[in-house]
Coordinates of C-alpha atoms and ligand atoms in Angstrom, one line a residue:
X48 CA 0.0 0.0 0.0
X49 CA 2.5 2.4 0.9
X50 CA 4.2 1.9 -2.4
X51 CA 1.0 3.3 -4.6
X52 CA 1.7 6.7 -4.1
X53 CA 5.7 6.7 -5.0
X54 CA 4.5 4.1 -8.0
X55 CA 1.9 6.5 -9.7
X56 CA 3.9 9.3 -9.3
X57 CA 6.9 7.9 -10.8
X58 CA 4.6 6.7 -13.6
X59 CA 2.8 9.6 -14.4
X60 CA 6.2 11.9 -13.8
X61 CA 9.7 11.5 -14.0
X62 CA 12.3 12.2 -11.2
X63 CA 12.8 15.3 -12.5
X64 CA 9.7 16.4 -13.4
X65 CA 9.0 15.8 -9.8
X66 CA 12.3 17.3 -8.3
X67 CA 11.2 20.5 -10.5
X68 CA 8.2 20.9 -9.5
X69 CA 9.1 21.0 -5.6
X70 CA 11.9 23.5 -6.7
X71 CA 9.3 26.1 -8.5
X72 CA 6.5 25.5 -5.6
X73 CA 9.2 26.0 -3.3
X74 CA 11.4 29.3 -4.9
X75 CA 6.6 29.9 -5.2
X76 CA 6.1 30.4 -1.9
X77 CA 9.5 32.0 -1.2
X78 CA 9.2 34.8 -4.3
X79 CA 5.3 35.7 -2.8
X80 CA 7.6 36.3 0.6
X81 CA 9.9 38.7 -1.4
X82 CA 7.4 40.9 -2.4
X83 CA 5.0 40.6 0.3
X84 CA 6.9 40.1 3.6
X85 CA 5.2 39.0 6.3
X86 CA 1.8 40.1 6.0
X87 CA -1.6 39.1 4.7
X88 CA -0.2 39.4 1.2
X89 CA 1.8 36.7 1.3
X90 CA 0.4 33.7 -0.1
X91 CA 0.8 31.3 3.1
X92 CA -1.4 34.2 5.1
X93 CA -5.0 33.4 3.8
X94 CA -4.4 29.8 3.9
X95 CA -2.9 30.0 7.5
X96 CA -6.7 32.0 8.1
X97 CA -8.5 29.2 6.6
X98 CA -7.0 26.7 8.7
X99 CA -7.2 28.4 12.0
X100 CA -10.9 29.0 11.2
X101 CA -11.7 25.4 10.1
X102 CA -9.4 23.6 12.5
X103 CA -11.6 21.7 14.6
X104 CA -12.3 23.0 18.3
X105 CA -11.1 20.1 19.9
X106 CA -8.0 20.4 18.1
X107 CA -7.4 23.8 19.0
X108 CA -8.3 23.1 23.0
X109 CA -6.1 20.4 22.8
X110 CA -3.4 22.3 21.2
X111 CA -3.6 24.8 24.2
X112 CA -3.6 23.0 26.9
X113 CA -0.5 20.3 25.2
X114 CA 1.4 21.9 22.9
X115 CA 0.7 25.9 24.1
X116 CA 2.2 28.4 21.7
X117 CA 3.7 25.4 19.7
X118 CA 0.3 25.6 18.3
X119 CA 1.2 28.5 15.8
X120 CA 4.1 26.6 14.6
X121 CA 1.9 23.5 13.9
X122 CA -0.8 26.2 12.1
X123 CA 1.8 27.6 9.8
X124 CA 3.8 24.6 9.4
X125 CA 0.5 23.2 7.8
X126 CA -0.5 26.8 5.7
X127 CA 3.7 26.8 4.2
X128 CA 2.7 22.6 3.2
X129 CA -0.8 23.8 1.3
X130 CA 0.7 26.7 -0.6
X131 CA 3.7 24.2 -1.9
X132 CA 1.1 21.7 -2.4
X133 CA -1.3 24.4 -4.7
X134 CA 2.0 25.9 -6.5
X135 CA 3.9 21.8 -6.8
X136 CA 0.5 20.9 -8.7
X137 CA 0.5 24.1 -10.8
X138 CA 4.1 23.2 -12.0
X139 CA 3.6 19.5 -12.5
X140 CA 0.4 20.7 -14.6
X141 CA 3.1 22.9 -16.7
X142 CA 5.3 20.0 -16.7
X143 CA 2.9 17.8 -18.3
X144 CA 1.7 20.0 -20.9
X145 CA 5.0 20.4 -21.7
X146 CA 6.3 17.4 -22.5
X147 CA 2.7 16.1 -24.1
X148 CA 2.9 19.4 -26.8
X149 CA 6.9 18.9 -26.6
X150 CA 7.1 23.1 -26.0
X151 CA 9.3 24.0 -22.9
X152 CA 8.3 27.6 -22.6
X153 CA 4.6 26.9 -23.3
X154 CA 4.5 24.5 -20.1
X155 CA 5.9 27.3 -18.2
X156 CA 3.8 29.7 -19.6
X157 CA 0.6 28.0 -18.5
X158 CA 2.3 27.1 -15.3
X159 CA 3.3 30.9 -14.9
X160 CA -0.4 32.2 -15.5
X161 CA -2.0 29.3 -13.4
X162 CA 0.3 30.2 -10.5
X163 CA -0.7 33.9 -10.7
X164 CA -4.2 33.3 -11.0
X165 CA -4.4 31.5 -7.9
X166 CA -2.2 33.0 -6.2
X167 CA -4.3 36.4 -6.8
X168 CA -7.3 34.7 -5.6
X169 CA -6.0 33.8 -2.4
X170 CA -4.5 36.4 -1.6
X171 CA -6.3 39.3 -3.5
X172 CA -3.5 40.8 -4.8
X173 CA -3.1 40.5 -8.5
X174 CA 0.4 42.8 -8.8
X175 CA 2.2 41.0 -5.7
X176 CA 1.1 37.4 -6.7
X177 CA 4.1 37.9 -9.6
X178 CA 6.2 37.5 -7.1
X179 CA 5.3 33.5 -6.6
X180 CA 4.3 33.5 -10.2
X181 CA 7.4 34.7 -12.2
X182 CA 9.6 31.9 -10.4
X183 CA 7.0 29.0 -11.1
X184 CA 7.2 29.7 -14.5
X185 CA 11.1 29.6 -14.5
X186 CA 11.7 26.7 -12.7
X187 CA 8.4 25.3 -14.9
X188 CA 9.7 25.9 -18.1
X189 CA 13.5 25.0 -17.1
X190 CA 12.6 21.4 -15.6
X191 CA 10.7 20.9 -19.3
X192 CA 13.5 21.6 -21.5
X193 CA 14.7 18.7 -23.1
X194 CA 17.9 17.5 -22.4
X195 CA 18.8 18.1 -26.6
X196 CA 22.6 18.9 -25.1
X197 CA 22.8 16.6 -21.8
X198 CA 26.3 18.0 -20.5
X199 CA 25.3 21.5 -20.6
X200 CA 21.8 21.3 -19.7
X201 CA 23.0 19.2 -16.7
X202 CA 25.2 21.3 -15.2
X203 CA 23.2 24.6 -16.1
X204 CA 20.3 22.6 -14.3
X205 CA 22.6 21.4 -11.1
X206 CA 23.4 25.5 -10.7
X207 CA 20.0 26.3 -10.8
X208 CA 19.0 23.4 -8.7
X209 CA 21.7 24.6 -5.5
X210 CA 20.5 28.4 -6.6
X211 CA 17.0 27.8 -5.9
X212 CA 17.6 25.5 -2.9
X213 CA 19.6 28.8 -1.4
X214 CA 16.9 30.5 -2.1
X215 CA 14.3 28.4 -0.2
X216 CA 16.7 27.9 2.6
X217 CA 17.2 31.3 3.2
X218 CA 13.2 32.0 3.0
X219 CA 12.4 29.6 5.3
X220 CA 14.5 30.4 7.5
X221 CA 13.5 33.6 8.0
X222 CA 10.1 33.2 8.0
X223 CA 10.6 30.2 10.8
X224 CA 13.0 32.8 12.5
X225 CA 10.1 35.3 12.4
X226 CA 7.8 33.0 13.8
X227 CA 10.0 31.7 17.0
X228 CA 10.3 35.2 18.4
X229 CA 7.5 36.3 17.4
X230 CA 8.6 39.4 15.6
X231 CA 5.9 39.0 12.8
X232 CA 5.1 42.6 13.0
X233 CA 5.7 44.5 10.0
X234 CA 5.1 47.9 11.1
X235 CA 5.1 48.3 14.6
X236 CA 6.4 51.4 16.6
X237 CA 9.8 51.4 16.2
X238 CA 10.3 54.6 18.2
X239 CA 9.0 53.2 21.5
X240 CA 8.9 56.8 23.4
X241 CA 5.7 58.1 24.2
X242 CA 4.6 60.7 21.4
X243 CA 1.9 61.5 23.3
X244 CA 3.3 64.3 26.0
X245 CA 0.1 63.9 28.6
X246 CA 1.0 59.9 28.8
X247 CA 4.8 60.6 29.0
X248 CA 4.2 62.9 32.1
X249 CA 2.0 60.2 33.3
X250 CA 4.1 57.1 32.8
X251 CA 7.0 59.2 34.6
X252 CA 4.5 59.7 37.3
X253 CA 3.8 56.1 37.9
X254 CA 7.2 55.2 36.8
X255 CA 8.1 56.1 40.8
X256 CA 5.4 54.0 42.3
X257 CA 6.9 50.9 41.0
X258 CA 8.3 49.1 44.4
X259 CA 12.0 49.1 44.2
X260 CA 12.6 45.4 42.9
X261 CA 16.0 43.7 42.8
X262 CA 14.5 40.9 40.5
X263 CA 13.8 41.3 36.8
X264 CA 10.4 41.5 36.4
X265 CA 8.1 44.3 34.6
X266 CA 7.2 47.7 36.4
X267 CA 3.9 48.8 37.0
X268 CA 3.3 49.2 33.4
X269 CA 4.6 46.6 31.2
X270 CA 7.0 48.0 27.9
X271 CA 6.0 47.3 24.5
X272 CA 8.6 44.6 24.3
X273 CA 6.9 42.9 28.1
X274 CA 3.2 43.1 27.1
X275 CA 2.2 40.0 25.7
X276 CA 0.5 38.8 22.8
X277 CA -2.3 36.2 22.2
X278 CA -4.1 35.8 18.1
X279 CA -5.7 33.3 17.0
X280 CA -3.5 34.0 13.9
X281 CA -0.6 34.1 12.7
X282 CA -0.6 37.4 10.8
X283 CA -2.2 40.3 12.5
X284 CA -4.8 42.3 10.2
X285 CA -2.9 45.6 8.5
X286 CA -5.0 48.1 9.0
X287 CA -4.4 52.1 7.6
X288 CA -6.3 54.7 10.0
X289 CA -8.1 55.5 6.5
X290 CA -9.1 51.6 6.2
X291 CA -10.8 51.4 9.5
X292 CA -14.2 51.4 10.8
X293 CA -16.8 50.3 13.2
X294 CA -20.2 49.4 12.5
X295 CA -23.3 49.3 15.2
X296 CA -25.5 46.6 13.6
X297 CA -28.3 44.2 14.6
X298 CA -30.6 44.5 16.7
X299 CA -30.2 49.0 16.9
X300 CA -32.8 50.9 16.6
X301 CA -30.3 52.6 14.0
X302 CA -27.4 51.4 12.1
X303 CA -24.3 53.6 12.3
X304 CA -21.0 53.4 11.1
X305 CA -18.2 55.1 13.5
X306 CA -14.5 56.2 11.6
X307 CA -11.4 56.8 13.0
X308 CA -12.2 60.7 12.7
X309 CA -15.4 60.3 14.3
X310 CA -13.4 58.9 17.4
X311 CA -10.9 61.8 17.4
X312 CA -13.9 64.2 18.1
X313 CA -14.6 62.2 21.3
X314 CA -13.5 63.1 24.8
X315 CA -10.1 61.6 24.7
X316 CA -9.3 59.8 28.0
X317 CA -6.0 58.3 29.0
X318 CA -6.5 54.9 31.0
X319 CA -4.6 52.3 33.0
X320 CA -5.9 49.3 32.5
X321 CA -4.4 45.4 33.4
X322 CA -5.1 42.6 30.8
X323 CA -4.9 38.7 32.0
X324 CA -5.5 36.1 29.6
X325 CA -7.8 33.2 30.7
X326 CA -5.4 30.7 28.9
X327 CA -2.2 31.2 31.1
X328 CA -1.0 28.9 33.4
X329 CA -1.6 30.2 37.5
X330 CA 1.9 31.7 38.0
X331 CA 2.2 32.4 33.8
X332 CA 2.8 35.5 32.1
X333 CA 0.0 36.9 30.1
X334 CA -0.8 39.5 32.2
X335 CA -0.1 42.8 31.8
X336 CA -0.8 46.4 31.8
X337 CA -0.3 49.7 29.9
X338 CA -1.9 53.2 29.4
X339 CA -4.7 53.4 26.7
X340 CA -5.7 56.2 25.0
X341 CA -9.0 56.4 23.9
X342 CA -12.8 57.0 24.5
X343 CA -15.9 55.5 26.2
X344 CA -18.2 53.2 24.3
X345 CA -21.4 53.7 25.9
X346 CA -22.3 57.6 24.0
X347 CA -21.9 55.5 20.8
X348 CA -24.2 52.6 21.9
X349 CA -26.6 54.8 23.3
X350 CA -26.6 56.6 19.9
X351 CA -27.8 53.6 17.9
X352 CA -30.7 52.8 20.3
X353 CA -29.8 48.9 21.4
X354 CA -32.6 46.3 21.2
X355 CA -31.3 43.5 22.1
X356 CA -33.4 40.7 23.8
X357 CA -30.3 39.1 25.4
X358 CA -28.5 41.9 26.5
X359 CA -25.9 41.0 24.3
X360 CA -23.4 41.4 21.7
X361 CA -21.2 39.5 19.4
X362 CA -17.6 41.4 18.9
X363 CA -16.2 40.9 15.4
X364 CA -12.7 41.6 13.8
X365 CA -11.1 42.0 10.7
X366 CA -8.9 38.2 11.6
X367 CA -12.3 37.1 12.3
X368 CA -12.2 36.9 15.4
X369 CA -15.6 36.7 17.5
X370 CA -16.7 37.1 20.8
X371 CA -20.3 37.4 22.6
X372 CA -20.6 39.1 26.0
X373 CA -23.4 40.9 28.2
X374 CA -23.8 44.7 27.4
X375 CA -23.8 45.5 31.0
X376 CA -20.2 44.6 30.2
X377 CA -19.5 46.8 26.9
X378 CA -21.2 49.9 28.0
X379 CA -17.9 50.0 30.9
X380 CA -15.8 49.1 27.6
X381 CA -13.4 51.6 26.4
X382 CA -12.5 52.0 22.1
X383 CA -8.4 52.6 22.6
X384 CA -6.2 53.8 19.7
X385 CA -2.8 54.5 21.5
X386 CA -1.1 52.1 23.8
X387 CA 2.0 53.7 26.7
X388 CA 1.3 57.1 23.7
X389 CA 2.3 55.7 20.5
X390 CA -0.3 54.5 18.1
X391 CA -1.7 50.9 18.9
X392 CA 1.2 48.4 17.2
X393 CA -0.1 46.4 15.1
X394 CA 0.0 43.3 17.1
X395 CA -2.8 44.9 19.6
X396 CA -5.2 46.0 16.9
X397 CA -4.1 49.1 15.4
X398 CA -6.1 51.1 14.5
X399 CA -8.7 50.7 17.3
X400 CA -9.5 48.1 20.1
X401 CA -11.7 47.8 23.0
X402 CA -11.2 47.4 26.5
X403 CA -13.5 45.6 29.0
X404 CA -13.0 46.4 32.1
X405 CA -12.3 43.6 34.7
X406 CA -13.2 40.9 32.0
X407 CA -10.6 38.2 30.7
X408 CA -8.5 39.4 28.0
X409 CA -10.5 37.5 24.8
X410 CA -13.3 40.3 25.7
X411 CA -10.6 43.2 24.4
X412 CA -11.2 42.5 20.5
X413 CA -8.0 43.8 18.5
X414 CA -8.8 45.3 14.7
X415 CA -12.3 46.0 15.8
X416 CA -14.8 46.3 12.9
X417 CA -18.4 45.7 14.1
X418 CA -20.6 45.1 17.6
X419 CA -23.6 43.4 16.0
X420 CA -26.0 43.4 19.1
X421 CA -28.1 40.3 19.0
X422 CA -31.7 38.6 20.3
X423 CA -29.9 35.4 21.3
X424 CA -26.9 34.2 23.1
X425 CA -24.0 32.9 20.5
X426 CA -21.2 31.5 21.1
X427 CA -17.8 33.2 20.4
X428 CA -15.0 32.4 18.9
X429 CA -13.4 30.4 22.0
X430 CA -16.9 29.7 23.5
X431 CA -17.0 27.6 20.3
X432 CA -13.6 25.7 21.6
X433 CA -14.8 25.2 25.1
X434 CA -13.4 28.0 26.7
X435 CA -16.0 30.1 29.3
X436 CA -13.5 33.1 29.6
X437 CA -16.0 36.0 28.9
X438 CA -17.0 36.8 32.4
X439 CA -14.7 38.4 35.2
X440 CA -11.2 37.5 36.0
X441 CA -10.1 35.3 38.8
X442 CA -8.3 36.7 41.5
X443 CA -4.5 36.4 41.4
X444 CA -1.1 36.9 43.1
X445 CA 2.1 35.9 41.0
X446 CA 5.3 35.0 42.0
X447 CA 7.5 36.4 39.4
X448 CA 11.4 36.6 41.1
X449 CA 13.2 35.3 43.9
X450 CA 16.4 36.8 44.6
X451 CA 19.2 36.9 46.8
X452 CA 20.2 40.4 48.4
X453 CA 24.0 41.5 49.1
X454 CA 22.1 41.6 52.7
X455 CA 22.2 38.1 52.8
X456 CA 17.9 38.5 52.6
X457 CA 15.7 36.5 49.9
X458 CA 13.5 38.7 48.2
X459 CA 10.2 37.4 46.6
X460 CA 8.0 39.7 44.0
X461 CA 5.8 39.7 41.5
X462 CA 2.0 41.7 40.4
X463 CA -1.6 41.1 41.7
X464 CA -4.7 41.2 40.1
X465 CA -8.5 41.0 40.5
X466 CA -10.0 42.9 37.6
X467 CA -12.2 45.5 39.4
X468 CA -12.3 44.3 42.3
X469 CA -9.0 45.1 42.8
X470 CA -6.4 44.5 45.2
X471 CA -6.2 45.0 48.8
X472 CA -3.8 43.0 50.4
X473 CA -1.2 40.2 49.4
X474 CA 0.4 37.6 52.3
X475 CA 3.2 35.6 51.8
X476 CA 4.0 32.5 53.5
X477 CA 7.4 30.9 53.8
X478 CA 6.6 28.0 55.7
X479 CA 4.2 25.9 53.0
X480 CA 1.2 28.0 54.5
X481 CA 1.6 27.5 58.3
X482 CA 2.2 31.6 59.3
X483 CA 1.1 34.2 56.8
X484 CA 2.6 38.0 56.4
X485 CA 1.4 41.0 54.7
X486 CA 3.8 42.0 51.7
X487 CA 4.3 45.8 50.2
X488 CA 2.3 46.7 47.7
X489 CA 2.8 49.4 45.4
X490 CA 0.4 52.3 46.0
X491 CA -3.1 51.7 43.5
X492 CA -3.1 52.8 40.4
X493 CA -5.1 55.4 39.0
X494 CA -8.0 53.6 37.4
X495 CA -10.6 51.0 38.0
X496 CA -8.8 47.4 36.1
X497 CA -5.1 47.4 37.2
X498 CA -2.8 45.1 39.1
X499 CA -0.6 45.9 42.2
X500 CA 2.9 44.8 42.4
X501 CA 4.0 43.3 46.0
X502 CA 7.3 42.4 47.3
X503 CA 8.3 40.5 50.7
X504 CA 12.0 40.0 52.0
X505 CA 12.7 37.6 54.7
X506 CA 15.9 36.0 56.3
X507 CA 16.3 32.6 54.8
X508 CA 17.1 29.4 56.7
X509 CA 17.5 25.7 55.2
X510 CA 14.8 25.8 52.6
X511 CA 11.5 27.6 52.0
X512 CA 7.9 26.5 50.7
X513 CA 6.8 29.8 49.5
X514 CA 3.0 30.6 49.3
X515 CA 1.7 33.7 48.1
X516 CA -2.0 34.6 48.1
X517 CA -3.8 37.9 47.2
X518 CA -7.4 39.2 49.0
X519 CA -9.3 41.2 46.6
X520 CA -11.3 44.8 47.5
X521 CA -14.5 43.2 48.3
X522 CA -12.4 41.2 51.0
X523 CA -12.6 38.1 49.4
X524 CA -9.5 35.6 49.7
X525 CA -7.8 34.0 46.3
X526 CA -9.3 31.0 46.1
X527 CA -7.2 27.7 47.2
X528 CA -9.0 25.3 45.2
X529 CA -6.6 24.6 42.1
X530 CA -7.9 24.0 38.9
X531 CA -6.2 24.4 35.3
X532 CA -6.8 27.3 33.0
X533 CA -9.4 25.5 30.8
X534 CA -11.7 26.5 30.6
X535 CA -12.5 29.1 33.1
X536 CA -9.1 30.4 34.3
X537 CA -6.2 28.4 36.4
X538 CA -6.6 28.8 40.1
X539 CA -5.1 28.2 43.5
X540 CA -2.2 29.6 45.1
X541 CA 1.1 30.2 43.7
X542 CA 4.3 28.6 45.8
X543 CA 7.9 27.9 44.7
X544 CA 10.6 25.8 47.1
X545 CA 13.4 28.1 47.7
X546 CA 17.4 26.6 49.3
X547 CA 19.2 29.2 49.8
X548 CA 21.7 27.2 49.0
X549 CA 20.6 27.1 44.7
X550 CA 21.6 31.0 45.0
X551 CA 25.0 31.0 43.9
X552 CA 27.1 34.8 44.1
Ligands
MTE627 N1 -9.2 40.4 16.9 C1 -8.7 39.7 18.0 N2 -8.9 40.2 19.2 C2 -8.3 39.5 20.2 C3 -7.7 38.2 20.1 C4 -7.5 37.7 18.7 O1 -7.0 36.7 18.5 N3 -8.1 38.5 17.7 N4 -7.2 37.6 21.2 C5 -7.8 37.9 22.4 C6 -7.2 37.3 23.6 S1 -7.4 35.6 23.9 C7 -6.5 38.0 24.5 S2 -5.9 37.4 25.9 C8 -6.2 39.5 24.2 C9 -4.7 39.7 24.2 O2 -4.4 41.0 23.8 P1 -2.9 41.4 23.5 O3 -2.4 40.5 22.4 O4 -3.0 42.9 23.1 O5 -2.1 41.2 24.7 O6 -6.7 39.9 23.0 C10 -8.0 39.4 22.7 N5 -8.5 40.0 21.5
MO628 MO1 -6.7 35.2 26.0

């Protein structure tokens, strides 16, 4: 059985045929990344959209939860296989033709405009798709020429065998690079100072009521390089100012379509706000905050006269992303087009996003494009995967250093968070939860949905069982119940074992 394949392949197409025809999908794929870059006009983009919206939710949950970010590389791993696949078949077609009419350049010819055709289609972009056409049609009409002169047709075909294999090598390699550290962002900020003046004085203002930490972990708001990142995607919508905007539609008394000038008018607020995502592990790192700039959603809903029998509204996208939540819930929400002053990057929705307060981080919908308000409850777009991580945010304390002091002290850090109900107190146990003392806490935040950073510094004997544990505004104790975070958000208390001994000076 396993033979079939090789067999009709080798019948239908010789070694070279076959050789040539990975060679052109491959220097394909790898001339749409020349002219494209990284972006949604690159021919593996679409493809990598389709799959992420037809992979099956079990897939995806179990993706999360075994292979965690691994899961984009798996995604894209599969999108880079399809597009060789579509172009492989477009050249083999060539090939074919070719040798049945006996004309080279005709084979590559038909390969060339079949390549560009479906290249376009996918990707919508008639100019750019030349760039995966023009080598298809090379390598198409090279791997037909009949070997009429062997000796130089073999050598002129080894050179342009290790050319394109170069090529490739070098393509993939940096679109794998890109991928690993996650610098898929083709435009954002590069200037990471705050253009905006207000949010500079502001940021310099909070800067000094981050605790003084000897550990390496981020202040009380996190850098454009700390924030993290969570898409269901692996390329983030590009979107102009001039290309965006937001549409009121459903169940409104009257449809209305918002721009990105209509915002500007707006009373412009600046706004700390604390984002957690309900997929991190307890003591994980998605969780972070910065200063939004932006403006209040509920004037704009009010505008368009809601009618909604639910109470509810579906979020959408422009990378298709969904999500349903209460409208008790968006009229606190908040429509942000700077992030720490600069113009949202990229990778957190520029142009325009929304903030819910409180509210796991899959309610803040990047590249924003429509609030359809609805009769019925629907399920969004990780509802549809199992998750429940609409509603508010468990409480959490983190432990994110422990370090040695020159004072011969241990000091233990980290941030705490409980969406609006805030923070009042964190305690820290070194004793595995016998005795319990109060850490610092870094003085609150202006705003209503922002984390606390705590530190504790104790004299170390033999070994430690560290426990930390956060009590929320409404006096409420972190739970101590532990549970994974799918689907509704990891709990229990954080704790590390500490030896003195493992801190080498
Ligand atoms: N359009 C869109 N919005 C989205 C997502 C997405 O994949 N697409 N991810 C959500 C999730 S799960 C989280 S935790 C936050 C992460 O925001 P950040 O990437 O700016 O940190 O965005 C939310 N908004
Ligand atoms: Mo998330």
């Amino acid at each position: 059985m396993k033979d079939i394949v090789p067999r009709a392949l080798s019948e239908e197409f010789s070694r070279a045929e076959v050789v040539f025809a990975v060679l052109a999908g491959t220097v394909g794929v790898a001339g749409s990344y020349a002219v494209a870059g990284y972006t949604r006009q690159f021919i593996v983009a679409p493809i990598d959209a389709m799959v992420v919206r037809l992979t099956p939710g079990e897939i995806v949950a179990f993706m999360i939860q075994n292979v965690g970010e691994q899961g984009h590389l798996i995604h894209i791993i599969i999108s880079f296989g399809i597009a060789m696949a579509i172009l492989v078949a477009v050249a083999l077609v060539g090939l074919v033709i070719a040798r049945r009419l006996d004309r080279p350049v005709a084979g590559g010819f038909l390969a060339g405009i079949l390549s560009w055709g479906v290249t376009a289609a996918i990707t919508t972009e008639p100019a750019l798709a030349i760039g995966a056409a023009g080598p298809v049609m090379v390598f198409t009409a090279v791997g037909a020429a009949p070997l009429s002169e062997p000796e130089h047709d073999l050598s002129r075909r080894r050179a342009l065998v290790s050319g394109a294999g170069a090529l490739s090598f070098i393509g993939l390699s940096v679109g794998v690079d890109r991928l690993i550290t996650g610098n898929n962002d083709s435009d954002d900020n590069e200037d990471r100072q705050p253009a905006n003046e207000e949010v500079a004085a502001l940021m310099n203002e909070v800067d000094e009521q981050s605790l003084d930490i000897a550990g390496d972990i981020p202040g009380l708001v996190s850098t454009f390089e700390e924030f993290y990142n969570v898409d269901i995607a692996e390329f983030d919508p590009d979107l102009s100012v001039e290309d965006w905007s937001l549409t009121f539609t459903g169940e409104v008394g009257e449809e209305r379509e918002v721009t990105f000038e209509d915002l500007q008018e707006l009373p412009t607020e600046h706004r700390f706000v604390t984002l957690r995502c309900v997929g991190e592990d307890l003591n994980g790192q998605k969780l972070d905050t910065a200063v939004w700039t932006g403006t209040p959603i509920k004037p704009l809903l009010e505008e368009v006269d809601p009618r909604s029998e639910c109470e509810c509204a579906m979020l959408r996208a422009e990378d298709d992303y969904f999500v349903e939540f209460p409208i008790d819930a968006l009229e606190d929400g908040f429509l942000a087009w700077e992030m720490n002053g600069q113009a949202l990057p990229q990778s957190h929705g520029h142009p325009v996003r929304v903030l819910i307060p409180g509210h796991w981080g899959e309610t803040n919908v990047k590249w924003l494009s429509k609030i359809e308000l609805l009769n019925e409850e629907m399920d969004g777009y990780w509802e549809q995967r199992g998750w429940h991580g609409t509603g508010p945010v468990n409480t959490v304390a983190k432990l994110w250093s422990d370090t040695m002091l020159e004072n011969g002290n241990l000091e233990v850090a980290g941030h705490a968070y409980a969406g609006t109900r805030k923070i009042d107190r964190v305690s820290v146990s070194t004793d595995g939860g016998d005795t319990w003392t109060d850490a610092e806490l870094s003085d609150p935040l202006p705003g209503e949905d922002v984390w606390r950073q705590w530190r504790y510094e104790f004299e170390p004997d033999e070994s430690h069982e560290v426990v930390v544990r956060a009590i929320d505004g409404e006096g409420n104790l972190q739970t101590e119940e532990e549970s994974s975070s799918f689907p509704r958000g990891a709990s229990g208390w954080v704790s590390k074992s500490i030896n003195p001994m493992d801190y080498s000076s």
